[in-house]
Amino acid sequence: MGHMDTARRVFDEIHGKNVVSWNSMLAGYVKSGDLAMAQGVFDEMPEKDVISWNSMVSGYTMARNMEQAYALFRQMPERNSASWNAMIGGYLDCGKIELARSFFDAMPQKNNVSYITMISGYSKCGRVEAAEELFGQMGERDQFLYNAMIACYAQNSRAKEALQLFNEMQKPNVNIQPDKMTLASAISACSQLGDLNFGNWIESFMKEMGIVMD
């Protein structure tokens, strides 16, 4: 709820604080955007785990202070996929797509979030072919990955490819159910093409699925 003063009073009264208590306090300050207090808690922590480090790295990436985020990232005794994804997302938010890609390529183990983040980054700067390359590398694709690539096509005036991928995800061998995000991109693609029939079909599909147009 953002009541950090109250949270801090409760926190200060806890005897025998464990790492979960410290991480909760740390995450609260990061979420409220108070990085000075977050850094103070982080520095005081008698024991830090990967969640503690990730909270601070994410806080600095959200503030677009990539220099400090990178300094912490380098010091981390242990990293997981969330650590790498925070750095990738931070560099993308700052418009430094090549640095983001270098972190993506260096990741020891990539997950779907890593691919979706990079695809969305390429989409924002119009590099559709680079996004396609990453999408093609994924063997197992989920709804979120399809949504990212369909949105990339729709946002970059590649409406036909967006609808082709929309159709592909519903084929029996793929069988991934579209959600509101998928349908929003598909409607955008229909609008670009002036394809009223496909647009009407999507509207009927939404009614069948009980999805309300917002």
PDB file of C-alpha atoms in Angstrom:
ATOM      1  CA  MET A   1       0.000   0.000   0.000  1.00  0.00           C
ATOM      2  CA  GLY A   2       3.050   2.261   0.020  1.00  0.00           C
ATOM      3  CA  HIS A   3       2.918   3.038   3.774  1.00  0.00           C
ATOM      4  CA  MET A   4       6.670   2.809   4.197  1.00  0.00           C
ATOM      5  CA  ASP A   5       6.834   4.656   7.545  1.00  0.00           C
ATOM      6  CA  THR A   6       4.445   2.139   9.102  1.00  0.00           C
ATOM      7  CA  ALA A   7       6.257  -0.776   7.498  1.00  0.00           C
ATOM      8  CA  ARG A   8       9.568   0.518   8.846  1.00  0.00           C
ATOM      9  CA  ARG A   9       8.211   0.832  12.399  1.00  0.00           C
ATOM     10  CA  VAL A  10       7.012  -2.767  12.309  1.00  0.00           C
ATOM     11  CA  PHE A  11      10.293  -3.892  10.768  1.00  0.00           C
ATOM     12  CA  ASP A  12      12.334  -2.120  13.464  1.00  0.00           C
ATOM     13  CA  GLU A  13      10.362  -3.926  16.213  1.00  0.00           C
ATOM     14  CA  ILE A  14      11.096  -7.403  14.808  1.00  0.00           C
ATOM     15  CA  HIS A  15      13.567  -9.346  16.926  1.00  0.00           C
ATOM     16  CA  GLY A  16      15.738 -11.805  15.031  1.00  0.00           C
ATOM     17  CA  LYS A  17      15.036 -10.481  11.548  1.00  0.00           C
ATOM     18  CA  ASN A  18      15.657 -13.011   8.780  1.00  0.00           C
ATOM     19  CA  VAL A  19      16.567 -12.437   5.143  1.00  0.00           C
ATOM     20  CA  VAL A  20      12.870 -12.504   4.134  1.00  0.00           C
ATOM     21  CA  SER A  21      12.113  -9.577   6.472  1.00  0.00           C
ATOM     22  CA  TRP A  22      15.042  -7.592   5.079  1.00  0.00           C
ATOM     23  CA  ASN A  23      14.076  -8.383   1.488  1.00  0.00           C
ATOM     24  CA  SER A  24      10.473  -7.272   2.123  1.00  0.00           C
ATOM     25  CA  MET A  25      11.661  -3.932   3.462  1.00  0.00           C
ATOM     26  CA  LEU A  26      14.135  -3.542   0.623  1.00  0.00           C
ATOM     27  CA  ALA A  27      11.505  -4.350  -2.028  1.00  0.00           C
ATOM     28  CA  GLY A  28       9.105  -1.829  -0.458  1.00  0.00           C
ATOM     29  CA  TYR A  29      11.599   1.024  -0.752  1.00  0.00           C
ATOM     30  CA  VAL A  30      12.480   0.011  -4.327  1.00  0.00           C
ATOM     31  CA  LYS A  31       8.797  -0.129  -5.294  1.00  0.00           C
ATOM     32  CA  SER A  32       8.180   3.310  -3.764  1.00  0.00           C
ATOM     33  CA  GLY A  33      11.135   4.697  -5.736  1.00  0.00           C
ATOM     34  CA  ASP A  34      13.171   5.610  -2.630  1.00  0.00           C
ATOM     35  CA  LEU A  35      16.521   4.228  -3.741  1.00  0.00           C
ATOM     36  CA  ALA A  36      18.469   6.070  -1.061  1.00  0.00           C
ATOM     37  CA  MET A  37      16.549   4.246   1.702  1.00  0.00           C
ATOM     38  CA  ALA A  38      16.695   0.996  -0.278  1.00  0.00           C
ATOM     39  CA  GLN A  39      20.472   1.307  -0.558  1.00  0.00           C
ATOM     40  CA  GLY A  40      20.655   1.988   3.190  1.00  0.00           C
ATOM     41  CA  VAL A  41      18.722  -1.198   3.977  1.00  0.00           C
ATOM     42  CA  PHE A  42      20.814  -3.160   1.491  1.00  0.00           C
ATOM     43  CA  ASP A  43      24.054  -1.939   3.075  1.00  0.00           C
ATOM     44  CA  GLU A  44      22.793  -2.813   6.583  1.00  0.00           C
ATOM     45  CA  MET A  45      21.721  -6.357   5.673  1.00  0.00           C
ATOM     46  CA  PRO A  46      23.750  -8.905   7.650  1.00  0.00           C
ATOM     47  CA  GLU A  47      23.027 -11.525   4.996  1.00  0.00           C
ATOM     48  CA  LYS A  48      22.120 -10.995   1.348  1.00  0.00           C
ATOM     49  CA  ASP A  49      20.743 -13.522  -1.130  1.00  0.00           C
ATOM     50  CA  VAL A  50      20.183 -13.270  -4.890  1.00  0.00           C
ATOM     51  CA  ILE A  51      16.746 -11.698  -4.283  1.00  0.00           C
ATOM     52  CA  SER A  52      18.368  -8.854  -2.301  1.00  0.00           C
ATOM     53  CA  TRP A  53      20.850  -8.158  -5.087  1.00  0.00           C
ATOM     54  CA  ASN A  54      18.163  -8.402  -7.770  1.00  0.00           C
ATOM     55  CA  SER A  55      15.969  -5.883  -5.922  1.00  0.00           C
ATOM     56  CA  MET A  56      18.748  -3.293  -5.925  1.00  0.00           C
ATOM     57  CA  VAL A  57      19.777  -3.952  -9.523  1.00  0.00           C
ATOM     58  CA  SER A  58      16.119  -3.670 -10.617  1.00  0.00           C
ATOM     59  CA  GLY A  59      15.697  -0.467  -8.627  1.00  0.00           C
ATOM     60  CA  TYR A  60      18.598   1.186 -10.414  1.00  0.00           C
ATOM     61  CA  THR A  61      17.503  -0.081 -13.834  1.00  0.00           C
ATOM     62  CA  MET A  62      13.998   1.333 -13.245  1.00  0.00           C
ATOM     63  CA  ALA A  63      15.612   4.655 -12.364  1.00  0.00           C
ATOM     64  CA  ARG A  64      17.693   4.299 -15.569  1.00  0.00           C
ATOM     65  CA  ASN A  65      20.880   4.534 -13.559  1.00  0.00           C
ATOM     66  CA  MET A  66      22.603   1.818 -15.549  1.00  0.00           C
ATOM     67  CA  GLU A  67      26.073   2.713 -14.324  1.00  0.00           C
ATOM     68  CA  GLN A  68      25.138   1.883 -10.722  1.00  0.00           C
ATOM     69  CA  ALA A  69      23.072  -1.134 -11.809  1.00  0.00           C
ATOM     70  CA  TYR A  70      26.047  -2.531 -13.716  1.00  0.00           C
ATOM     71  CA  ALA A  71      28.406  -1.893 -10.790  1.00  0.00           C
ATOM     72  CA  LEU A  72      26.127  -3.954  -8.521  1.00  0.00           C
ATOM     73  CA  PHE A  73      25.604  -6.614 -11.180  1.00  0.00           C
ATOM     74  CA  ARG A  74      29.371  -7.117 -11.415  1.00  0.00           C
ATOM     75  CA  GLN A  75      29.636  -7.529  -7.627  1.00  0.00           C
ATOM     76  CA  MET A  76      26.884 -10.151  -7.383  1.00  0.00           C
ATOM     77  CA  PRO A  77      28.201 -13.388  -5.882  1.00  0.00           C
ATOM     78  CA  GLU A  78      25.348 -15.285  -7.584  1.00  0.00           C
ATOM     79  CA  ARG A  79      23.135 -14.383 -10.530  1.00  0.00           C
ATOM     80  CA  ASN A  80      19.948 -15.895 -11.911  1.00  0.00           C
ATOM     81  CA  SER A  81      17.864 -15.197 -15.018  1.00  0.00           C
ATOM     82  CA  ALA A  82      16.069 -12.312 -13.243  1.00  0.00           C
ATOM     83  CA  SER A  83      19.436 -10.585 -12.706  1.00  0.00           C
ATOM     84  CA  TRP A  84      20.265 -10.745 -16.418  1.00  0.00           C
ATOM     85  CA  ASN A  85      16.739  -9.832 -17.534  1.00  0.00           C
ATOM     86  CA  ALA A  86      16.783  -6.729 -15.315  1.00  0.00           C
ATOM     87  CA  MET A  87      19.964  -5.523 -17.021  1.00  0.00           C
ATOM     88  CA  ILE A  88      18.609  -6.305 -20.500  1.00  0.00           C
ATOM     89  CA  GLY A  89      15.350  -4.451 -19.781  1.00  0.00           C
ATOM     90  CA  GLY A  90      17.219  -1.511 -18.268  1.00  0.00           C
ATOM     91  CA  TYR A  91      19.459  -1.029 -21.288  1.00  0.00           C
ATOM     92  CA  LEU A  92      16.451  -1.322 -23.621  1.00  0.00           C
ATOM     93  CA  ASP A  93      14.587   1.354 -21.638  1.00  0.00           C
ATOM     94  CA  CYS A  94      17.620   3.610 -22.094  1.00  0.00           C
ATOM     95  CA  GLY A  95      17.652   2.954 -25.856  1.00  0.00           C
ATOM     96  CA  LYS A  96      20.933   1.025 -25.717  1.00  0.00           C
ATOM     97  CA  ILE A  97      19.834  -1.978 -27.727  1.00  0.00           C
ATOM     98  CA  GLU A  98      23.313  -3.236 -28.612  1.00  0.00           C
ATOM     99  CA  LEU A  99      24.325  -3.337 -24.947  1.00  0.00           C
ATOM    100  CA  ALA A 100      21.057  -5.132 -24.158  1.00  0.00           C
ATOM    101  CA  ARG A 101      21.823  -7.683 -26.879  1.00  0.00           C
ATOM    102  CA  SER A 102      25.347  -8.227 -25.561  1.00  0.00           C
ATOM    103  CA  PHE A 103      23.906  -9.123 -22.135  1.00  0.00           C
ATOM    104  CA  PHE A 104      21.302 -11.345 -23.792  1.00  0.00           C
ATOM    105  CA  ASP A 105      24.010 -13.196 -25.737  1.00  0.00           C
ATOM    106  CA  ALA A 106      26.148 -13.576 -22.607  1.00  0.00           C
ATOM    107  CA  MET A 107      23.337 -15.103 -20.500  1.00  0.00           C
ATOM    108  CA  PRO A 108      24.270 -18.621 -19.432  1.00  0.00           C
ATOM    109  CA  GLN A 109      20.598 -19.715 -19.439  1.00  0.00           C
ATOM    110  CA  LYS A 110      17.955 -17.719 -21.298  1.00  0.00           C
ATOM    111  CA  ASN A 111      14.248 -18.075 -20.574  1.00  0.00           C
ATOM    112  CA  ASN A 112      11.108 -16.915 -22.371  1.00  0.00           C
ATOM    113  CA  VAL A 113      11.178 -13.587 -20.515  1.00  0.00           C
ATOM    114  CA  SER A 114      14.647 -12.920 -21.963  1.00  0.00           C
ATOM    115  CA  TYR A 115      13.408 -13.534 -25.512  1.00  0.00           C
ATOM    116  CA  ILE A 116      10.182 -11.556 -25.027  1.00  0.00           C
ATOM    117  CA  THR A 117      12.112  -8.590 -23.578  1.00  0.00           C
ATOM    118  CA  MET A 118      14.529  -8.516 -26.525  1.00  0.00           C
ATOM    119  CA  ILE A 119      11.757  -8.986 -29.121  1.00  0.00           C
ATOM    120  CA  SER A 120       9.811  -6.076 -27.573  1.00  0.00           C
ATOM    121  CA  GLY A 121      12.982  -3.973 -27.610  1.00  0.00           C
ATOM    122  CA  TYR A 122      13.591  -4.689 -31.279  1.00  0.00           C
ATOM    123  CA  SER A 123       9.939  -3.941 -31.995  1.00  0.00           C
ATOM    124  CA  LYS A 124      10.194  -0.457 -30.459  1.00  0.00           C
ATOM    125  CA  CYS A 125      13.097   0.491 -32.738  1.00  0.00           C
ATOM    126  CA  GLY A 126      11.620  -1.134 -35.859  1.00  0.00           C
ATOM    127  CA  ARG A 127      14.110  -3.994 -36.163  1.00  0.00           C
ATOM    128  CA  VAL A 128      11.574  -6.640 -37.130  1.00  0.00           C
ATOM    129  CA  GLU A 129      14.084  -9.025 -38.775  1.00  0.00           C
ATOM    130  CA  ALA A 130      16.178  -9.141 -35.579  1.00  0.00           C
ATOM    131  CA  ALA A 131      13.003  -9.932 -33.601  1.00  0.00           C
ATOM    132  CA  GLU A 132      12.102 -12.666 -36.107  1.00  0.00           C
ATOM    133  CA  GLU A 133      15.546 -14.195 -35.719  1.00  0.00           C
ATOM    134  CA  LEU A 134      15.068 -14.539 -31.950  1.00  0.00           C
ATOM    135  CA  PHE A 135      11.511 -15.833 -32.322  1.00  0.00           C
ATOM    136  CA  GLY A 136      12.781 -18.478 -34.736  1.00  0.00           C
ATOM    137  CA  GLN A 137      15.349 -19.681 -32.201  1.00  0.00           C
ATOM    138  CA  MET A 138      12.681 -20.717 -29.700  1.00  0.00           C
ATOM    139  CA  GLY A 139      11.661 -24.346 -29.916  1.00  0.00           C
ATOM    140  CA  GLU A 140       8.867 -24.192 -27.343  1.00  0.00           C
ATOM    141  CA  ARG A 141       6.764 -21.066 -27.764  1.00  0.00           C
ATOM    142  CA  ASP A 142       4.115 -19.964 -25.321  1.00  0.00           C
ATOM    143  CA  GLN A 143       1.279 -17.440 -25.561  1.00  0.00           C
ATOM    144  CA  PHE A 144       3.442 -14.557 -24.321  1.00  0.00           C
ATOM    145  CA  LEU A 145       6.110 -15.191 -26.956  1.00  0.00           C
ATOM    146  CA  TYR A 146       3.490 -15.289 -29.737  1.00  0.00           C
ATOM    147  CA  ASN A 147       1.930 -12.087 -28.347  1.00  0.00           C
ATOM    148  CA  ALA A 148       5.289 -10.303 -28.426  1.00  0.00           C
ATOM    149  CA  MET A 149       5.975 -11.263 -32.048  1.00  0.00           C
ATOM    150  CA  ILE A 150       2.439 -10.547 -33.287  1.00  0.00           C
ATOM    151  CA  ALA A 151       2.588  -7.140 -31.571  1.00  0.00           C
ATOM    152  CA  CYS A 152       5.990  -6.523 -33.184  1.00  0.00           C
ATOM    153  CA  TYR A 153       4.514  -7.138 -36.649  1.00  0.00           C
ATOM    154  CA  ALA A 154       1.387  -5.061 -35.968  1.00  0.00           C
ATOM    155  CA  GLN A 155       3.331  -2.140 -34.498  1.00  0.00           C
ATOM    156  CA  ASN A 156       5.691  -2.047 -37.478  1.00  0.00           C
ATOM    157  CA  SER A 157       3.072  -2.075 -40.257  1.00  0.00           C
ATOM    158  CA  ARG A 158       3.594  -5.761 -41.074  1.00  0.00           C
ATOM    159  CA  ALA A 159      -0.088  -6.587 -40.756  1.00  0.00           C
ATOM    160  CA  LYS A 160      -0.111  -9.678 -43.018  1.00  0.00           C
ATOM    161  CA  GLU A 161       2.661 -11.349 -41.018  1.00  0.00           C
ATOM    162  CA  ALA A 162       0.815 -10.491 -37.783  1.00  0.00           C
ATOM    163  CA  LEU A 163      -2.351 -12.248 -38.952  1.00  0.00           C
ATOM    164  CA  GLN A 164      -0.399 -15.207 -40.358  1.00  0.00           C
ATOM    165  CA  LEU A 165       1.207 -15.738 -36.959  1.00  0.00           C
ATOM    166  CA  PHE A 166      -2.174 -15.233 -35.268  1.00  0.00           C
ATOM    167  CA  ASN A 167      -3.563 -18.057 -37.446  1.00  0.00           C
ATOM    168  CA  GLU A 168      -0.506 -20.246 -36.817  1.00  0.00           C
ATOM    169  CA  MET A 169      -0.863 -20.187 -33.044  1.00  0.00           C
ATOM    170  CA  GLN A 170      -4.378 -21.633 -33.314  1.00  0.00           C
ATOM    171  CA  LYS A 171      -3.424 -24.581 -35.545  1.00  0.00           C
ATOM    172  CA  PRO A 172      -3.852 -28.044 -33.934  1.00  0.00           C
ATOM    173  CA  ASN A 173      -0.092 -28.681 -33.826  1.00  0.00           C
ATOM    174  CA  VAL A 174       0.432 -25.425 -31.875  1.00  0.00           C
ATOM    175  CA  ASN A 175      -2.951 -24.956 -30.161  1.00  0.00           C
ATOM    176  CA  ILE A 176      -2.238 -21.801 -28.133  1.00  0.00           C
ATOM    177  CA  GLN A 177      -5.320 -19.850 -27.099  1.00  0.00           C
ATOM    178  CA  PRO A 178      -5.287 -16.111 -27.954  1.00  0.00           C
ATOM    179  CA  ASP A 179      -5.918 -13.671 -25.096  1.00  0.00           C
ATOM    180  CA  LYS A 180      -6.853  -9.979 -25.000  1.00  0.00           C
ATOM    181  CA  MET A 181      -3.303  -8.910 -25.877  1.00  0.00           C
ATOM    182  CA  THR A 182      -3.224 -11.197 -28.919  1.00  0.00           C
ATOM    183  CA  LEU A 183      -6.599  -9.985 -30.099  1.00  0.00           C
ATOM    184  CA  ALA A 184      -5.697  -6.309 -29.661  1.00  0.00           C
ATOM    185  CA  SER A 185      -2.715  -6.765 -32.001  1.00  0.00           C
ATOM    186  CA  ALA A 186      -4.795  -8.795 -34.465  1.00  0.00           C
ATOM    187  CA  ILE A 187      -7.502  -6.098 -34.540  1.00  0.00           C
ATOM    188  CA  SER A 188      -4.789  -3.495 -35.181  1.00  0.00           C
ATOM    189  CA  ALA A 189      -3.508  -5.602 -38.109  1.00  0.00           C
ATOM    190  CA  CYS A 190      -7.056  -5.955 -39.537  1.00  0.00           C
ATOM    191  CA  SER A 191      -7.453  -2.183 -39.286  1.00  0.00           C
ATOM    192  CA  GLN A 192      -4.223  -1.606 -41.210  1.00  0.00           C
ATOM    193  CA  LEU A 193      -5.357  -3.972 -43.977  1.00  0.00           C
ATOM    194  CA  GLY A 194      -8.964  -2.799 -44.002  1.00  0.00           C
ATOM    195  CA  ASP A 195      -9.933  -6.472 -43.571  1.00  0.00           C
ATOM    196  CA  LEU A 196     -13.487  -6.197 -42.282  1.00  0.00           C
ATOM    197  CA  ASN A 197     -14.231  -9.929 -42.599  1.00  0.00           C
ATOM    198  CA  PHE A 198     -11.308 -10.951 -40.398  1.00  0.00           C
ATOM    199  CA  GLY A 199     -12.184  -8.151 -37.975  1.00  0.00           C
ATOM    200  CA  ASN A 200     -15.776  -9.410 -37.717  1.00  0.00           C
ATOM    201  CA  TRP A 201     -14.488 -12.949 -37.142  1.00  0.00           C
ATOM    202  CA  ILE A 202     -12.307 -11.709 -34.258  1.00  0.00           C
ATOM    203  CA  GLU A 203     -15.313  -9.929 -32.731  1.00  0.00           C
ATOM    204  CA  SER A 204     -17.353 -13.158 -32.932  1.00  0.00           C
ATOM    205  CA  PHE A 205     -14.443 -15.123 -31.459  1.00  0.00           C
ATOM    206  CA  MET A 206     -14.263 -12.696 -28.531  1.00  0.00           C
ATOM    207  CA  LYS A 207     -17.970 -13.138 -27.837  1.00  0.00           C
ATOM    208  CA  GLU A 208     -17.589 -16.923 -27.892  1.00  0.00           C
ATOM    209  CA  MET A 209     -14.680 -16.739 -25.446  1.00  0.00           C
ATOM    210  CA  GLY A 210     -16.461 -14.232 -23.171  1.00  0.00           C
ATOM    211  CA  ILE A 211     -13.771 -11.597 -23.756  1.00  0.00           C
ATOM    212  CA  VAL A 212     -15.189  -8.096 -23.322  1.00  0.00           C
ATOM    213  CA  MET A 213     -13.866  -5.361 -25.615  1.00  0.00           C
ATOM    214  CA  ASP A 214     -12.241  -2.609 -23.576  1.00  0.00           C
TER     215      ASP A 214
END
